[in-house]
Coordinates of C-alpha atoms and ligand atoms in Angstrom, one line a residue:
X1 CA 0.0 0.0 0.0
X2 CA 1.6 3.3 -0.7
X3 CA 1.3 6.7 1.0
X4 CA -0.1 10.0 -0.9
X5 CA 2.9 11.5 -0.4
X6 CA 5.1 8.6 -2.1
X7 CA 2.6 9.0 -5.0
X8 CA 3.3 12.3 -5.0
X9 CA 7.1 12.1 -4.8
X10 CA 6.7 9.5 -7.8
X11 CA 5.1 12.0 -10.1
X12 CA 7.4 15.2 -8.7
X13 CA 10.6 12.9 -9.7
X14 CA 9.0 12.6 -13.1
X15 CA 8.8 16.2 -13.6
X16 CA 12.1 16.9 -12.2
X17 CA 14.0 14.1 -14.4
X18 CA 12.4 15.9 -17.1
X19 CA 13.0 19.4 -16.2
X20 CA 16.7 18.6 -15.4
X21 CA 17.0 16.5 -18.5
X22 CA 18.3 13.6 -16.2
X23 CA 16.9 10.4 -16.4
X24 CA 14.2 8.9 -13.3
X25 CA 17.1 7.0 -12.3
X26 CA 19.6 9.8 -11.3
X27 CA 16.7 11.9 -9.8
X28 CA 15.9 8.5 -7.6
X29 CA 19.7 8.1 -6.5
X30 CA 19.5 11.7 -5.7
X31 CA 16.5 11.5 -3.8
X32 CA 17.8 8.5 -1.6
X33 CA 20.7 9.9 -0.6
X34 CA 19.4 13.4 0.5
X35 CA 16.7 11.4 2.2
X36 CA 19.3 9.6 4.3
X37 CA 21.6 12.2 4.7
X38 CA 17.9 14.4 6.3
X39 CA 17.2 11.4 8.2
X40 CA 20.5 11.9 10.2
X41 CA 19.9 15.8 10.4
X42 CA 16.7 15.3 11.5
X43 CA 17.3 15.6 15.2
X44 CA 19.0 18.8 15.1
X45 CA 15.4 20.0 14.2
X46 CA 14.2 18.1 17.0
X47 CA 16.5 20.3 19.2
X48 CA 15.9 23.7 17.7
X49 CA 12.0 23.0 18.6
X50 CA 13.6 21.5 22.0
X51 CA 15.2 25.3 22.6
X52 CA 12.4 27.0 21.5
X53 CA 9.6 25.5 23.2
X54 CA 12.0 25.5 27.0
X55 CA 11.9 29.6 25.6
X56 CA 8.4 29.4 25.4
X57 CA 8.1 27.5 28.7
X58 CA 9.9 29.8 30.7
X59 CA 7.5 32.9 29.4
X60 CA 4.8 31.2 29.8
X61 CA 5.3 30.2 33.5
X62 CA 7.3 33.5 34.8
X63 CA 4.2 35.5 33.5
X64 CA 2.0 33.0 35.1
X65 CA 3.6 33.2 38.6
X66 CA 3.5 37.4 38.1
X67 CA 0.1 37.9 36.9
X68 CA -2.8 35.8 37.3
X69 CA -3.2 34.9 34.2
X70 CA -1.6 33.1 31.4
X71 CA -1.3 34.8 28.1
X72 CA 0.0 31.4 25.7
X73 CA -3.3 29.0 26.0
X74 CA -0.9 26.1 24.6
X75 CA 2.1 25.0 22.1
X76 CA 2.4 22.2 19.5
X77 CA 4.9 21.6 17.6
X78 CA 5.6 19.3 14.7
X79 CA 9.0 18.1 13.0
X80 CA 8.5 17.8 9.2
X81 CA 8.5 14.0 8.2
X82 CA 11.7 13.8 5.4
X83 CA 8.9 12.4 2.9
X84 CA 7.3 15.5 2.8
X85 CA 10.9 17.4 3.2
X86 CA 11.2 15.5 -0.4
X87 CA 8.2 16.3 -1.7
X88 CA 8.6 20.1 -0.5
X89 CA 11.9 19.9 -2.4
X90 CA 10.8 18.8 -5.6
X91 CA 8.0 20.7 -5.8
X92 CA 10.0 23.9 -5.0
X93 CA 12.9 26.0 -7.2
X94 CA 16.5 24.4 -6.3
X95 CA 18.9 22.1 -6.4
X96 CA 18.4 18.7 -4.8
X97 CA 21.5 18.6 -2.2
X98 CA 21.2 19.1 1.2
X99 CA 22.4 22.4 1.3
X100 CA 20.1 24.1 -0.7
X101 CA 17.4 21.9 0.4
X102 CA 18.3 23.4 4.0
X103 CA 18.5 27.1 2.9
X104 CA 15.5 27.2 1.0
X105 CA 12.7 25.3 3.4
X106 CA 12.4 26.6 6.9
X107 CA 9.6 24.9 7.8
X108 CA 11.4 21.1 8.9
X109 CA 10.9 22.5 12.7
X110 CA 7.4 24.2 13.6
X111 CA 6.0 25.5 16.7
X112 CA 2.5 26.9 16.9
X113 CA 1.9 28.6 20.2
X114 CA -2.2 29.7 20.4
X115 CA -2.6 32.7 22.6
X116 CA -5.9 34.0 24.6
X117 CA -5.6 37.7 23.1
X118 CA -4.4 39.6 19.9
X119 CA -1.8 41.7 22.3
X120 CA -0.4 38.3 23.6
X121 CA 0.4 37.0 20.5
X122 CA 2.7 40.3 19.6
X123 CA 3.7 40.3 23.1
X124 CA 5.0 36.5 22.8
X125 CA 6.8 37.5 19.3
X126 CA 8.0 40.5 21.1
X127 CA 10.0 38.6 24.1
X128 CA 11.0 36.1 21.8
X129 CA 12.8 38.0 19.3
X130 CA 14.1 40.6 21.7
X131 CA 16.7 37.8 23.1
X132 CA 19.9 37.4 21.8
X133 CA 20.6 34.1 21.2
X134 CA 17.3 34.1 18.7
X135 CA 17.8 35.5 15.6
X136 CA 14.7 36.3 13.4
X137 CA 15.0 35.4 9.5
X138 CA 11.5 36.7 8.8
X139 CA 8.2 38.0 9.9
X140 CA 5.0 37.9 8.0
X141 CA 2.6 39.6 9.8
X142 CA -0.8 37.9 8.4
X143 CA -2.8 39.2 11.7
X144 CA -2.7 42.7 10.1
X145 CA -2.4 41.9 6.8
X146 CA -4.5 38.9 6.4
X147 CA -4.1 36.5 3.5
X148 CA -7.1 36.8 0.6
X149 CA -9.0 33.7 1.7
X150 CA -8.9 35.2 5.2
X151 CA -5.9 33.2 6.9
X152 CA -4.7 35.5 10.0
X153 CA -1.2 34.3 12.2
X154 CA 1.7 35.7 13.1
X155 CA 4.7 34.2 11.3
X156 CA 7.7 34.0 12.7
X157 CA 11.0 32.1 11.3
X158 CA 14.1 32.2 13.8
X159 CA 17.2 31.0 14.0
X160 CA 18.2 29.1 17.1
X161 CA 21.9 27.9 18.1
X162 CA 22.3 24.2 18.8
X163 CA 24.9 23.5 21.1
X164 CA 26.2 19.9 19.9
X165 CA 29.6 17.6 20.7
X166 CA 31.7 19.0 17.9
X167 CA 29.8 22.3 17.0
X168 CA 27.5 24.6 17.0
X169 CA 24.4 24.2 14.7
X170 CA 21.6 27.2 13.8
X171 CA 18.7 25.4 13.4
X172 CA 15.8 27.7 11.4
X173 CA 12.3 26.8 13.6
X174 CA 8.9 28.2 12.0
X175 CA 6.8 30.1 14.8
X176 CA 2.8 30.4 14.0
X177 CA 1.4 32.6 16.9
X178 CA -2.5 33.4 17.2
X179 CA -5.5 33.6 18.9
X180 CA -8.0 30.7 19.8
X181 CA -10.0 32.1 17.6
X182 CA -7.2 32.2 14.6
X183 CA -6.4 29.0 15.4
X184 CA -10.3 27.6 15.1
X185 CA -10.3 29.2 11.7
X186 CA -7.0 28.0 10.5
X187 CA -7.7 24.1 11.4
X188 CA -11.1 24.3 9.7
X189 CA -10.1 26.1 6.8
X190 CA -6.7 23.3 6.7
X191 CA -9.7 20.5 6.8
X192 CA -11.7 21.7 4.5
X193 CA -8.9 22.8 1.6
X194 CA -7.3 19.1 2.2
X195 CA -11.2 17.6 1.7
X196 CA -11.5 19.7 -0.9
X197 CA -8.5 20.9 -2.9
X198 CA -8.5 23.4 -5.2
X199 CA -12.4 23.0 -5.5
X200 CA -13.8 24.6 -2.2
X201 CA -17.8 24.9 -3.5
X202 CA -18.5 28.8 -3.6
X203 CA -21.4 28.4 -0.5
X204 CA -18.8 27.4 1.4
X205 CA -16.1 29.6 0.3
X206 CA -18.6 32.4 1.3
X207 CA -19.3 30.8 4.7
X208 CA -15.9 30.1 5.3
X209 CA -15.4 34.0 4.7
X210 CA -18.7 35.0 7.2
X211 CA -16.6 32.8 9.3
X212 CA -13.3 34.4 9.4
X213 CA -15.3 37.7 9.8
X214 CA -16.9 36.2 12.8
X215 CA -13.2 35.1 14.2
X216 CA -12.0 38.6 13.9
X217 CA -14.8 40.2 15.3
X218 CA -15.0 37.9 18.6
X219 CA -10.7 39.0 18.6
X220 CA -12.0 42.4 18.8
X221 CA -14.6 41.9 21.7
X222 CA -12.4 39.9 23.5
X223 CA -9.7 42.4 23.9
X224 CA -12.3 45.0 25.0
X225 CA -13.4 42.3 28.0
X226 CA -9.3 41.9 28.6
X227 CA -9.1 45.4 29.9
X228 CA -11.4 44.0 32.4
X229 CA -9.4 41.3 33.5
X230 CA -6.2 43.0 33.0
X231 CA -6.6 46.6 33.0
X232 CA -2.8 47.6 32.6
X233 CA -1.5 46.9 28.7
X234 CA 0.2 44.3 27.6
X235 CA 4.0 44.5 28.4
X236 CA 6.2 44.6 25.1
X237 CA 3.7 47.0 23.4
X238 CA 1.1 49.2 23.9
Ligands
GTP1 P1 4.7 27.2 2.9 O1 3.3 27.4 3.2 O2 5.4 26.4 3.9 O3 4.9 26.7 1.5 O4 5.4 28.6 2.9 P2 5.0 30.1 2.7 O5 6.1 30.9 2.3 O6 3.8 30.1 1.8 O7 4.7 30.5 4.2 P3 3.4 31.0 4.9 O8 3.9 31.9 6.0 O9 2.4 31.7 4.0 O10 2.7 29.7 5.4 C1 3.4 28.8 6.3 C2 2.4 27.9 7.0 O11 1.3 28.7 7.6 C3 1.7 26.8 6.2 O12 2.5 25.7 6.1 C4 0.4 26.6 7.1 O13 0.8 25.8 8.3 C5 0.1 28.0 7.6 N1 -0.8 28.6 6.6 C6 -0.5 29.6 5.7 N2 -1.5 30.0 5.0 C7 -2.6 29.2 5.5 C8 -4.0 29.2 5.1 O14 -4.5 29.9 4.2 N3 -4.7 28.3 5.8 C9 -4.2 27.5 6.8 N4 -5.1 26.7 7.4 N5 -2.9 27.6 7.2 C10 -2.1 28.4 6.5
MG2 MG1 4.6 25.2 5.4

């Protein structure tokens, strides 16, 4: 029985051995020896999420003991399996060595961290990339510029050192902060796209739409009932 994503990787190496003008052959040979050389590298992912989430950890529970109340709801993370590191590959511009394949994806280590309010998930990105051991690669700010189909999160990639036996690695880790009510959204949205495709029927393309509308609006109301709970503003910004 195969997986999806080996289907998928069969028709990518198709394309590529075509693009390239290699034969299926050398793409394949290619592709297995990336695979195993990502298979070792894997774990230094595993600890770049490792550092971040302790990072995470420690905000979380320092504001906890200060305040009385906890401004990250909860973390997940996720390490990229290498068969869809391969199909990423593939599909993207690039040589297929390990070195480009490492510059060019920086989503093999992913956190997510779900706040309660809209100040909270600045005010996590804010005390994240204010320390100096973390260096940020990129921000897209999708919370206030959301995507088209409605999509709102705060991206972060950073760059995390890795303190290993012989050196030092800087492990790139993919940081999606946002609300509950974000987060609702985003799973739904990720359900119904994977269901669906390309082909999302237009009624529920428009209710999806109502829906992120909805999500916004209860972000809104709920920071108005925070000043009740919390009247002072959120450290980091204002
Ligand atoms: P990739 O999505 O990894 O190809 O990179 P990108 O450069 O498009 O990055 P972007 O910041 O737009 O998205 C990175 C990740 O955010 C995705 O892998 C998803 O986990 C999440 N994401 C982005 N857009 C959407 C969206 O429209 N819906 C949902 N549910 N998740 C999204
Ligand atoms: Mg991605």
């Amino acid at each position: 029985p195969s997986h999806p994503v080996q289907e998928r990787v069969r028709d990518l190496v198709t394309a590529r051995a075509e693009r390239d003008a290699l034969d299926e052959e050398e793409v394949t040979a290619r592709l297995r020896q990336v695979y195993d050389e990502f298979m070792a590298l894997r774990m230094h992912y595993q600890f770049g999420i490792d550092e971040v989430q302790t990072k995470v950890e420690i905000l979380r529970k320092e504001f906890e003991q200060m305040h009385d109340y906890s401004p990250i709801e909860h973390v997940r993370t996720r390490l990229k399996s290498v068969e869809s590191l391969m199909e990423k590959a593939l599909r993207t511009e690039g040589d297929m060595t390990v070195r480009a394949i490492r510059a060019r994806i920086h989503d093999i280590a992913g956190v997510r961290i779900t706040c309660s309010f809209v100040a909270d998930a600045y005010w996590v990105a804010d005390m994240l990339a204010s320390q100096q051991d973390l260096e940020v690669l990129q921000v897209k700010d999708y919370i206030a510029n959301p995507k088209p189909n409605g999509y709102r999160s705060l991206h972060l990639i950073v760059q995390v050192p890795v303190y290993l036996s012989t050196h030092v690695e800087h492990v790139p880790v993919e940081l999606q902060i946002r609300t509950i009510a974000m987060d609702f959204w985003a799973s739904t949205e990720h359900k119904l796209a994977y269901k669906y495709e390309k082909n999302l029927p237009p009624e529920l393309r428009a209710e999806l739409d109502e829906a992120a509308r909805v999500a916004d609006e209860l972000d809104r109301r709920m920071e108005r009932l925070r000043g009740e709970i919390r009247p002072q503003p959120a450290p980091g910004r204002s």
